[in-house]
Coordinates of C-alpha atoms in Angstrom, one line a residue:
Chain A
M6 CA 17.5 -6.0 11.9
I7 CA 14.7 -7.0 9.6
T8 CA 12.7 -9.7 11.4
G9 CA 9.4 -9.8 9.5
I10 CA 8.3 -9.3 5.9
G11 CA 4.9 -9.2 4.2
A12 CA 3.8 -8.4 0.6
V13 CA 0.7 -8.5 -1.6
T14 CA 1.4 -7.7 -5.2
V15 CA 0.0 -8.4 -8.6
V16 CA 2.3 -11.4 -8.9
G17 CA 1.7 -13.0 -5.5
D18 CA 0.0 -12.4 -2.1
S19 CA 3.0 -13.3 0.0
P20 CA 6.8 -12.6 -0.1
E21 CA 7.5 -16.2 -1.2
A22 CA 4.9 -16.0 -4.0
L23 CA 6.4 -12.6 -5.1
H24 CA 9.9 -14.0 -5.2
A25 CA 8.9 -17.1 -7.1
S26 CA 7.1 -15.0 -9.8
L27 CA 10.0 -12.5 -10.0
V28 CA 12.6 -15.3 -10.5
A29 CA 10.3 -16.8 -13.1
G30 CA 10.1 -13.5 -14.9
R31 CA 6.3 -13.4 -14.7
S32 CA 4.6 -10.0 -15.4
G33 CA 1.5 -9.1 -13.4
I34 CA 0.6 -6.2 -15.6
G35 CA -2.7 -6.4 -17.5
R36 CA -5.6 -4.3 -18.7
W37 CA -7.5 -2.5 -15.9
K38 CA -10.1 -4.9 -14.5
R39 CA -12.3 -2.0 -13.2
P40 CA -15.0 -0.8 -15.6
R41 CA -13.3 2.0 -17.5
D42 CA -14.3 5.0 -19.4
D43 CA -12.9 5.3 -22.9
R44 CA -12.4 9.0 -22.6
Y45 CA -9.3 8.6 -20.4
Y46 CA -6.0 7.3 -21.7
S47 CA -4.7 4.7 -19.3
Q48 CA -5.7 1.2 -20.2
I49 CA -3.1 -0.9 -18.5
G50 CA -1.5 -1.4 -15.1
G51 CA -1.3 -3.6 -12.0
D52 CA -4.8 -4.1 -10.7
L53 CA -5.7 -5.6 -7.3
S54 CA -9.3 -4.4 -7.3
D55 CA -10.4 -8.1 -6.9
F56 CA -8.3 -8.6 -3.8
D57 CA -10.5 -10.4 -1.2
L58 CA -9.3 -9.8 2.3
A59 CA -11.6 -12.4 3.9
A60 CA -10.4 -15.1 1.5
H61 CA -6.8 -14.0 2.0
L62 CA -7.0 -14.3 5.7
E63 CA -8.9 -17.6 5.5
G64 CA -6.0 -18.9 3.4
R65 CA -3.7 -18.3 6.3
S66 CA -6.1 -19.6 9.0
G67 CA -3.2 -21.6 10.5
S68 CA -1.2 -18.4 11.1
Y69 CA -3.7 -16.0 12.6
S70 CA -6.0 -16.5 15.6
P71 CA -9.7 -16.5 14.8
E72 CA -10.0 -13.4 17.1
L73 CA -7.4 -11.5 15.1
V74 CA -9.1 -12.4 11.8
K75 CA -12.4 -11.3 13.2
R76 CA -11.0 -8.0 14.5
C77 CA -9.3 -7.4 11.2
L78 CA -12.5 -7.9 9.1
A79 CA -14.5 -5.8 11.5
L80 CA -12.0 -2.9 11.3
M81 CA -11.9 -3.2 7.5
R82 CA -15.6 -3.7 6.9
A83 CA -16.2 -0.4 5.2
A84 CA -12.6 0.2 4.1
P85 CA -11.5 0.7 0.5
L86 CA -8.8 -1.3 -1.1
P87 CA -5.6 0.4 0.2
P88 CA -6.3 -0.1 4.0
R89 CA -7.3 -3.7 3.3
L90 CA -4.0 -4.3 1.6
V91 CA -2.1 -2.6 4.4
A92 CA -3.8 -4.7 7.0
A93 CA -3.0 -7.9 5.0
V94 CA 0.8 -7.1 4.7
A95 CA 1.0 -5.8 8.3
L96 CA -0.4 -9.1 9.6
Q97 CA 2.0 -11.1 7.5
A98 CA 5.1 -9.1 8.7
Y99 CA 3.9 -9.1 12.3
H100 CA 3.3 -12.8 12.3
D101 CA 6.5 -13.5 10.4
S102 CA 8.5 -11.5 13.0
G103 CA 7.2 -13.7 15.8
L104 CA 7.4 -10.8 18.2
A105 CA 3.8 -11.1 19.5
G106 CA 4.0 -11.0 23.3
A107 CA 7.8 -10.6 23.2
I108 CA 7.9 -6.8 23.2
V109 CA 5.5 -4.6 25.1
P110 CA 3.1 -2.7 22.8
D111 CA 4.5 0.7 23.9
R112 CA 7.9 -0.2 22.4
I113 CA 6.6 -1.1 19.0
G114 CA 6.3 1.8 16.5
H115 CA 4.5 2.0 13.2
V116 CA 5.5 4.1 10.3
M117 CA 3.3 4.0 7.2
A118 CA 4.7 5.1 3.8
G119 CA 2.0 6.7 1.7
H120 CA -0.2 9.7 1.0
N121 CA -3.4 10.3 -1.0
V122 CA -4.0 6.6 0.0
N123 CA -7.8 6.7 -0.3
A124 CA -8.0 9.2 -3.2
G125 CA -10.3 6.9 -5.2
Y126 CA -12.7 6.7 -2.2
I127 CA -12.6 10.5 -1.7
I128 CA -13.4 11.2 -5.3
Q129 CA -16.3 8.7 -5.2
N130 CA -17.7 10.4 -2.1
G131 CA -17.3 13.8 -3.8
L132 CA -19.5 12.5 -6.6
T133 CA -22.1 11.2 -4.1
F134 CA -22.0 14.6 -2.3
Y135 CA -22.5 16.7 -5.4
Q136 CA -24.5 14.5 -7.6
E137 CA -26.7 12.7 -5.1
D138 CA -27.0 14.1 -1.6
P139 CA -24.5 15.3 1.0
D140 CA -26.2 13.1 3.6
Y141 CA -25.5 10.0 1.5
I142 CA -21.7 10.1 1.6
E143 CA -20.0 7.1 3.3
P144 CA -20.8 7.3 7.1
L145 CA -17.1 6.9 8.1
F146 CA -15.8 9.3 5.4
G147 CA -14.7 11.7 8.2
L148 CA -12.2 9.1 9.3
L149 CA -11.3 7.4 6.0
C150 CA -10.5 10.7 4.2
M151 CA -7.3 10.9 6.2
D152 CA -4.3 8.7 5.5
T153 CA -3.7 8.4 9.2
D154 CA -6.9 6.3 9.5
V155 CA -5.1 3.6 7.5
L156 CA -2.2 3.8 9.9
A157 CA -4.5 3.8 12.9
A158 CA -6.6 0.9 11.9
T159 CA -3.6 -1.3 11.5
S160 CA -2.0 0.0 14.7
E161 CA -5.3 -0.9 16.5
L162 CA -5.3 -4.3 14.9
L163 CA -1.8 -5.2 16.1
M164 CA -1.8 -3.1 19.3
L165 CA 1.2 -1.0 18.2
K166 CA 1.5 1.7 20.8
G167 CA 4.9 3.2 20.2
P168 CA 5.5 6.2 17.9
S169 CA 3.1 6.1 15.0
F170 CA 3.0 8.4 11.9
T171 CA 2.7 8.5 8.1
V172 CA 5.5 9.5 5.8
G173 CA 5.0 11.0 2.4
G174 CA 7.7 11.1 -0.3
A175 CA 5.9 10.4 -3.5
C176 CA 7.4 7.4 -5.2
A177 CA 10.3 7.5 -2.7
S178 CA 7.8 7.2 0.3
G179 CA 8.8 3.6 1.0
N180 CA 12.5 4.3 1.4
V181 CA 11.8 7.6 3.3
A182 CA 9.7 5.5 5.8
L183 CA 12.5 3.0 6.2
L184 CA 14.8 5.9 7.1
A185 CA 12.3 7.1 9.6
G186 CA 12.0 3.6 11.1
V187 CA 15.7 3.2 11.4
E188 CA 16.1 6.6 13.0
M189 CA 13.3 5.7 15.5
L190 CA 15.2 2.7 16.6
R191 CA 18.6 4.5 16.6
A192 CA 17.0 7.2 18.8
G193 CA 15.9 4.5 21.3
R194 CA 12.2 5.5 20.9
A195 CA 11.2 1.9 20.2
D196 CA 12.6 -1.6 20.2
A197 CA 10.7 -2.6 17.0
V198 CA 8.9 -0.6 14.3
L199 CA 6.6 -1.9 11.7
V200 CA 7.1 0.0 8.4
T201 CA 4.2 -0.4 6.1
G202 CA 4.0 0.7 2.5
A203 CA 0.4 1.7 1.5
P204 CA -0.6 1.7 -2.1
I205 CA -2.5 4.4 -3.9
E206 CA -5.8 3.1 -5.3
L207 CA -5.4 3.7 -9.0
E208 CA -8.6 5.6 -9.8
P209 CA -9.0 7.2 -13.2
V210 CA -8.5 10.8 -12.2
A211 CA -4.9 10.2 -11.0
L212 CA -4.2 8.0 -14.0
Q213 CA -5.4 10.8 -16.3
G214 CA -3.2 13.3 -14.5
W215 CA -0.2 11.2 -15.0
A216 CA -1.1 10.6 -18.7
L217 CA -1.4 14.4 -19.2
I218 CA 2.2 15.0 -17.9
D219 CA 3.4 12.1 -20.1
A220 CA 4.6 10.0 -17.2
I221 CA 2.9 6.7 -17.8
S222 CA 2.7 4.1 -20.6
I223 CA -0.4 4.8 -22.7
R224 CA 0.6 4.3 -26.3
S225 CA 2.4 1.2 -27.5
F226 CA 1.6 -1.7 -25.3
N227 CA -2.2 -1.6 -24.6
D228 CA -2.6 -4.8 -26.5
A229 CA 0.4 -6.4 -24.9
P230 CA 0.3 -5.0 -21.3
E231 CA 2.9 -7.5 -19.9
Q232 CA 5.5 -5.8 -22.2
A233 CA 4.8 -2.3 -21.1
S234 CA 7.1 -2.0 -18.2
R235 CA 10.5 -2.3 -19.9
P236 CA 13.1 -0.3 -17.9
F237 CA 16.4 0.4 -19.7
D238 CA 15.0 -1.0 -23.0
A239 CA 15.1 1.4 -26.0
R240 CA 11.3 1.1 -26.4
R241 CA 10.4 2.2 -22.9
E242 CA 7.8 5.0 -22.8
G243 CA 6.7 5.6 -19.3
F244 CA 6.0 4.0 -16.0
V245 CA 3.2 1.4 -15.5
P246 CA 1.2 2.2 -12.4
S247 CA 0.4 -0.7 -10.2
E248 CA -1.2 -1.6 -6.9
G249 CA 0.6 -3.5 -4.2
A250 CA 1.6 -3.2 -0.5
G251 CA 4.5 -4.3 1.6
A252 CA 5.5 -4.3 5.2
V253 CA 8.7 -5.0 7.1
M254 CA 9.4 -5.3 10.9
L255 CA 12.5 -3.5 11.9
E256 CA 14.0 -4.4 15.2
T257 CA 17.1 -3.5 17.3
L258 CA 19.9 -6.0 17.3
S259 CA 19.6 -6.4 21.0
S260 CA 15.9 -7.1 20.9
A261 CA 16.2 -9.5 18.0
R262 CA 19.1 -11.3 19.8
A263 CA 17.3 -11.5 23.1
R264 CA 14.4 -13.3 21.7
G265 CA 16.3 -15.4 19.1
A266 CA 14.5 -13.9 16.2
R267 CA 15.0 -15.1 12.6
V268 CA 16.7 -12.2 10.8
H269 CA 16.0 -11.6 7.1
G270 CA 18.8 -9.1 6.7
E271 CA 20.1 -5.9 8.2
L272 CA 19.1 -2.4 7.2
L273 CA 22.6 -1.0 7.2
G274 CA 21.8 2.6 6.3
A275 CA 19.4 5.0 4.6
S276 CA 19.3 8.4 3.2
T277 CA 17.0 11.0 1.7
V278 CA 17.9 14.3 -0.2
S279 CA 16.0 16.8 -2.2
D280 CA 16.6 18.3 -5.6
A281 CA 14.9 21.4 -4.4
S282 CA 12.7 21.2 -7.5
R283 CA 9.0 20.5 -8.0
L284 CA 9.5 19.2 -11.5
T285 CA 9.3 15.5 -12.4
R286 CA 12.7 15.8 -14.1
P287 CA 15.2 13.5 -12.4
D288 CA 18.4 15.1 -11.2
L289 CA 21.7 13.3 -11.4
D290 CA 23.3 15.1 -8.5
G291 CA 20.4 14.3 -6.2
Q292 CA 20.4 10.6 -7.1
V293 CA 24.2 10.3 -6.6
R294 CA 24.0 12.1 -3.3
A295 CA 21.3 9.8 -2.1
M296 CA 23.3 6.7 -2.9
Q297 CA 26.5 8.1 -1.5
L298 CA 24.9 9.1 1.7
A299 CA 23.2 5.7 2.2
M300 CA 26.5 4.0 1.8
A301 CA 28.1 6.5 4.2
D302 CA 25.3 5.9 6.7
A303 CA 25.9 2.1 6.3
R304 CA 29.7 2.5 6.6
I305 CA 30.2 0.7 3.3
A306 CA 32.2 1.5 0.2
A307 CA 31.2 1.1 -3.4
A308 CA 33.3 -2.0 -3.6
D309 CA 31.2 -3.6 -1.0
V310 CA 28.0 -3.3 -3.0
D311 CA 27.0 -6.6 -4.7
Y312 CA 23.7 -5.7 -6.3
V313 CA 21.4 -2.7 -6.9
N314 CA 17.7 -2.8 -7.0
A315 CA 17.1 0.1 -9.3
H316 CA 14.3 2.6 -9.1
A317 CA 14.0 1.9 -12.9
T318 CA 10.4 2.9 -13.7
S319 CA 10.6 2.5 -17.5
T320 CA 10.6 6.2 -18.2
P321 CA 12.9 7.4 -21.0
L322 CA 14.7 10.0 -19.0
G323 CA 14.5 8.5 -15.5
D324 CA 16.2 5.3 -16.3
A325 CA 19.0 7.1 -18.2
V326 CA 19.7 9.4 -15.3
E327 CA 19.6 6.6 -12.8
V328 CA 22.2 4.6 -14.8
A329 CA 24.4 7.6 -14.9
A330 CA 23.9 8.1 -11.2
I331 CA 24.8 4.5 -10.4
K332 CA 28.0 4.8 -12.6
T333 CA 29.0 8.0 -10.7
A334 CA 28.2 6.7 -7.2
L335 CA 29.7 3.2 -7.6
G336 CA 32.5 3.9 -10.1
R337 CA 34.0 0.8 -11.6
R338 CA 31.9 -1.3 -9.3
A339 CA 28.8 -0.4 -11.4
R340 CA 30.1 -2.6 -14.2
Q341 CA 30.8 -5.6 -12.0
I342 CA 27.4 -6.2 -10.4
P343 CA 23.8 -7.0 -11.4
I344 CA 21.3 -4.2 -11.4
N345 CA 17.7 -5.1 -12.0
S346 CA 14.2 -3.6 -12.0
T347 CA 11.5 -5.3 -9.9
K348 CA 9.1 -2.9 -11.6
S349 CA 9.6 -4.6 -14.9
M350 CA 7.2 -7.3 -13.6
I351 CA 5.1 -5.8 -10.9
G352 CA 4.8 -2.2 -12.3
H353 CA 5.4 0.9 -10.2
C354 CA 3.7 0.5 -6.9
L355 CA 4.4 4.2 -6.2
T356 CA 4.3 5.0 -2.4
S357 CA 4.8 1.3 -1.5
A358 CA 7.5 0.6 -4.1
G359 CA 10.4 1.0 -1.7
I360 CA 9.1 -1.5 0.8
I361 CA 8.2 -4.1 -1.8
E362 CA 11.6 -3.7 -3.5
L363 CA 13.4 -4.1 -0.2
I364 CA 11.6 -7.4 0.3
A365 CA 12.4 -8.5 -3.2
T366 CA 16.1 -7.6 -2.5
L367 CA 16.1 -9.6 0.8
L368 CA 14.7 -12.7 -0.9
Q369 CA 17.2 -12.5 -3.7
M370 CA 19.9 -12.3 -1.0
R371 CA 18.5 -15.2 0.9
H372 CA 18.1 -17.5 -2.2
G373 CA 21.3 -16.5 -3.9
V374 CA 19.6 -15.5 -7.2
V375 CA 18.9 -12.3 -9.0
H376 CA 15.6 -11.9 -10.8
P377 CA 15.6 -10.6 -14.4
T378 CA 14.6 -7.3 -15.7
I379 CA 12.1 -8.5 -18.3
N380 CA 11.2 -7.0 -21.7
Q381 CA 14.9 -6.4 -22.6
D382 CA 14.4 -6.6 -26.4
V383 CA 16.1 -3.6 -27.9
A384 CA 19.2 -2.4 -26.1
D385 CA 19.6 1.3 -25.5
P386 CA 23.2 2.0 -26.4
E387 CA 23.5 4.6 -23.6
L388 CA 22.5 2.2 -20.9
D389 CA 25.2 -0.4 -20.8
L390 CA 25.2 -2.0 -17.4
D391 CA 24.2 -5.5 -16.5
F392 CA 20.5 -5.4 -16.0
V393 CA 20.0 -9.2 -15.8
P394 CA 18.1 -9.2 -19.0
N395 CA 15.1 -11.5 -19.3
R396 CA 16.5 -14.5 -17.2
S397 CA 17.3 -14.9 -13.6
R398 CA 20.6 -16.3 -12.5
P399 CA 22.6 -17.3 -9.4
A400 CA 24.3 -14.4 -7.6
G401 CA 25.9 -14.1 -4.2
I402 CA 24.6 -10.9 -2.5
D403 CA 25.9 -9.8 0.9
V404 CA 25.3 -6.0 0.5
A405 CA 22.7 -4.3 -1.7
L406 CA 21.4 -0.9 -2.4
S407 CA 17.7 -0.1 -3.3
N408 CA 16.9 3.2 -4.9
S409 CA 13.7 5.2 -4.9
F410 CA 13.3 8.6 -6.6
G411 CA 10.1 10.5 -6.4
F412 CA 8.3 13.4 -8.0
G413 CA 9.2 16.6 -6.3
G414 CA 12.9 15.7 -6.4
I415 CA 12.7 13.4 -3.4
N416 CA 15.5 10.9 -3.6
A417 CA 16.0 8.1 -1.1
C418 CA 18.3 5.0 -0.9
V419 CA 18.6 2.2 1.5
A420 CA 21.5 -0.2 2.0
V421 CA 20.8 -3.7 3.2
G422 CA 23.1 -6.5 4.2
R423 CA 23.1 -10.1 5.0
H424 CA 23.0 -10.6 8.7
G425 CA 26.4 -11.3 10.3
K426 CA 28.5 -10.2 7.2
Chain B
M7 CA -43.3 1.7 3.0
T8 CA -44.6 0.0 6.1
R9 CA -43.2 0.4 9.6
A10 CA -42.2 -3.3 9.6
E11 CA -40.2 -2.8 6.3
I12 CA -38.4 0.2 7.8
F13 CA -37.6 -1.8 11.0
Q14 CA -36.3 -4.7 8.9
V15 CA -33.8 -2.5 7.1
V16 CA -32.5 -1.1 10.4
K17 CA -32.3 -4.5 11.9
A18 CA -30.4 -6.0 9.0
N19 CA -27.9 -3.1 9.1
I20 CA -27.4 -3.6 12.9
E21 CA -26.8 -7.3 12.4
R22 CA -24.3 -6.6 9.6
I23 CA -22.4 -3.8 11.4
V24 CA -22.5 -4.6 15.1
E25 CA -20.3 -7.6 15.5
G26 CA -21.7 -10.5 17.5
V27 CA -25.2 -9.0 18.1
D28 CA -27.9 -11.5 18.9
G29 CA -30.7 -10.9 16.3
S30 CA -33.4 -11.9 18.7
R31 CA -32.4 -9.0 21.0
V32 CA -33.0 -6.4 18.2
T33 CA -36.4 -5.0 19.0
E34 CA -37.9 -1.5 19.0
D35 CA -37.5 -1.3 22.8
V36 CA -33.7 -1.3 22.8
S37 CA -31.1 1.2 21.9
M38 CA -28.1 0.4 19.7
N39 CA -25.8 1.2 22.6
E40 CA -27.6 -1.5 24.6
L41 CA -26.9 -3.9 21.7
G42 CA -23.2 -3.2 22.1
A43 CA -22.7 -0.7 19.2
D44 CA -20.0 1.9 19.5
S45 CA -20.5 5.5 18.4
L46 CA -19.2 4.9 14.9
Q47 CA -21.3 1.9 14.4
V48 CA -24.4 3.9 15.4
V49 CA -23.5 6.5 12.8
E50 CA -23.0 3.7 10.2
V51 CA -26.3 1.9 10.9
V52 CA -28.3 5.2 10.7
S53 CA -26.6 6.5 7.6
R54 CA -26.7 3.2 5.7
S55 CA -30.4 2.7 6.6
M56 CA -31.3 6.2 5.5
K57 CA -29.6 5.8 2.2
E58 CA -31.1 2.4 1.6
L59 CA -34.6 3.7 2.5
K60 CA -33.9 6.8 0.4
L61 CA -34.9 9.0 3.3
K62 CA -33.5 12.2 4.9
V63 CA -33.7 13.0 8.5
P64 CA -31.7 16.0 9.9
R65 CA -28.9 15.0 12.2
T66 CA -30.3 17.3 14.9
E67 CA -33.5 15.2 14.9
L68 CA -31.6 11.9 14.9
S69 CA -29.7 12.7 18.0
K70 CA -33.1 12.8 19.9
A71 CA -33.8 9.1 19.3
Q72 CA -33.4 7.1 22.5
N73 CA -34.1 3.6 21.1
L74 CA -35.0 1.9 17.8
R75 CA -38.6 2.8 18.2
D76 CA -37.8 6.5 18.1
L77 CA -35.5 6.0 15.2
V78 CA -38.1 4.0 13.2
D79 CA -40.6 6.8 14.1
L80 CA -38.4 9.4 12.6
F81 CA -37.9 7.3 9.5
E82 CA -41.6 6.6 9.2
K83 CA -42.3 10.3 9.5
A84 CA -39.8 11.3 6.9
D85 CA -41.2 8.6 4.6
A86 CA -44.7 9.9 5.0
G87 CA -43.4 13.5 4.5
G88 CA -41.6 12.6 1.4
A89 CA -44.4 10.5 -0.1

């Protein structure tokens, strides 16, 4: 069962705000707010560098105890952006779940999706080390250079004492972490597990790396950034990197029932498979297998699927392969259901994308509406499914799939259902 | 740089980094542990103060400091040496 959700994205700092923006078709993509150097290519993306954790927590002062807020700010005092975002979404999901005090800390796990989380911080300290003085690097660099510090700080904040580890799967990290969380519950190692999706701080070196391998949008939309993320559209030219974090609380049915928890939905099944290839080239077979295995794990048939939250990053080849994969995995059902791209509005949140898109899926399910895929101007004749172009519309969703396909041929899919269906 | 200026930088960092510390208790006679700082906070106060004061004291020397007086002594000595 999913009993808690939390999100901070470029279109809203709560799940409800995210959903409202998505349904309204509002893009959060803009020019980078950080001072930039004209020698590198990337000019646009989803930028949360002005996220203010203290103000964020103050805005929720009715939800969190003053002691919790104080502890959070103390733990995050010297932390860069990604851990601050993880702390914010973890608090939201934990509070939303209402399980404080209901489950002993030893039985609550924590799985964090993400890797290279503090890369920007590491690079900055490298500059200090080499250009200034080795003694002047950040005093807590020895902790913060490891992804597990982001995990540990949040585990300390919420006293999560069950199994706790990070999961890396490139852009599929979120879904791989959800699989790890489900398996932790199925194995009986915990009664609840917080699955957090950490962002990657979008520093210029990584942006340049992605530009050099022609993965991101750098050419046509620098003067109209909100139009850059246009999955399935004929003018798509690459993904639009973005910052954002999400968290969900997974809980066993018996635990959720015993305490009368509100249930957002049920994580019915999950899968991950490899293309056995380090290339960024998407593989039809791997994507089909991921979707089929997730459905098998969930014990559902293609005919049961009402909606697909596509990986759909706005790359020319990636979107085309995914559409082919959906057609193969779902057969005739693929032409009967809405398929959309949350990334068309919030960009590609990379390691946290799977968690945020699961939350977007749950809220569409709850509210009986599918959000649009925006920027659908010039149809690509090869891509002929219902992508919910430009306008949201009512839709009854009982069962959904959410896809995530990452560099290195890591494909992962989750199946989610309305509770009780 | 005067000794008082060095002490003020250290004191300001302690007040910023060690939660809930009573500023009136921050004198040269006490140690940071006595003020409630944990080991990471001690490292942070020392490192940030050194960087702010543009000083360098080897870690092997810093570990000998028993209280804030010893720490300020080391900083003062480094400042004099670097001047």
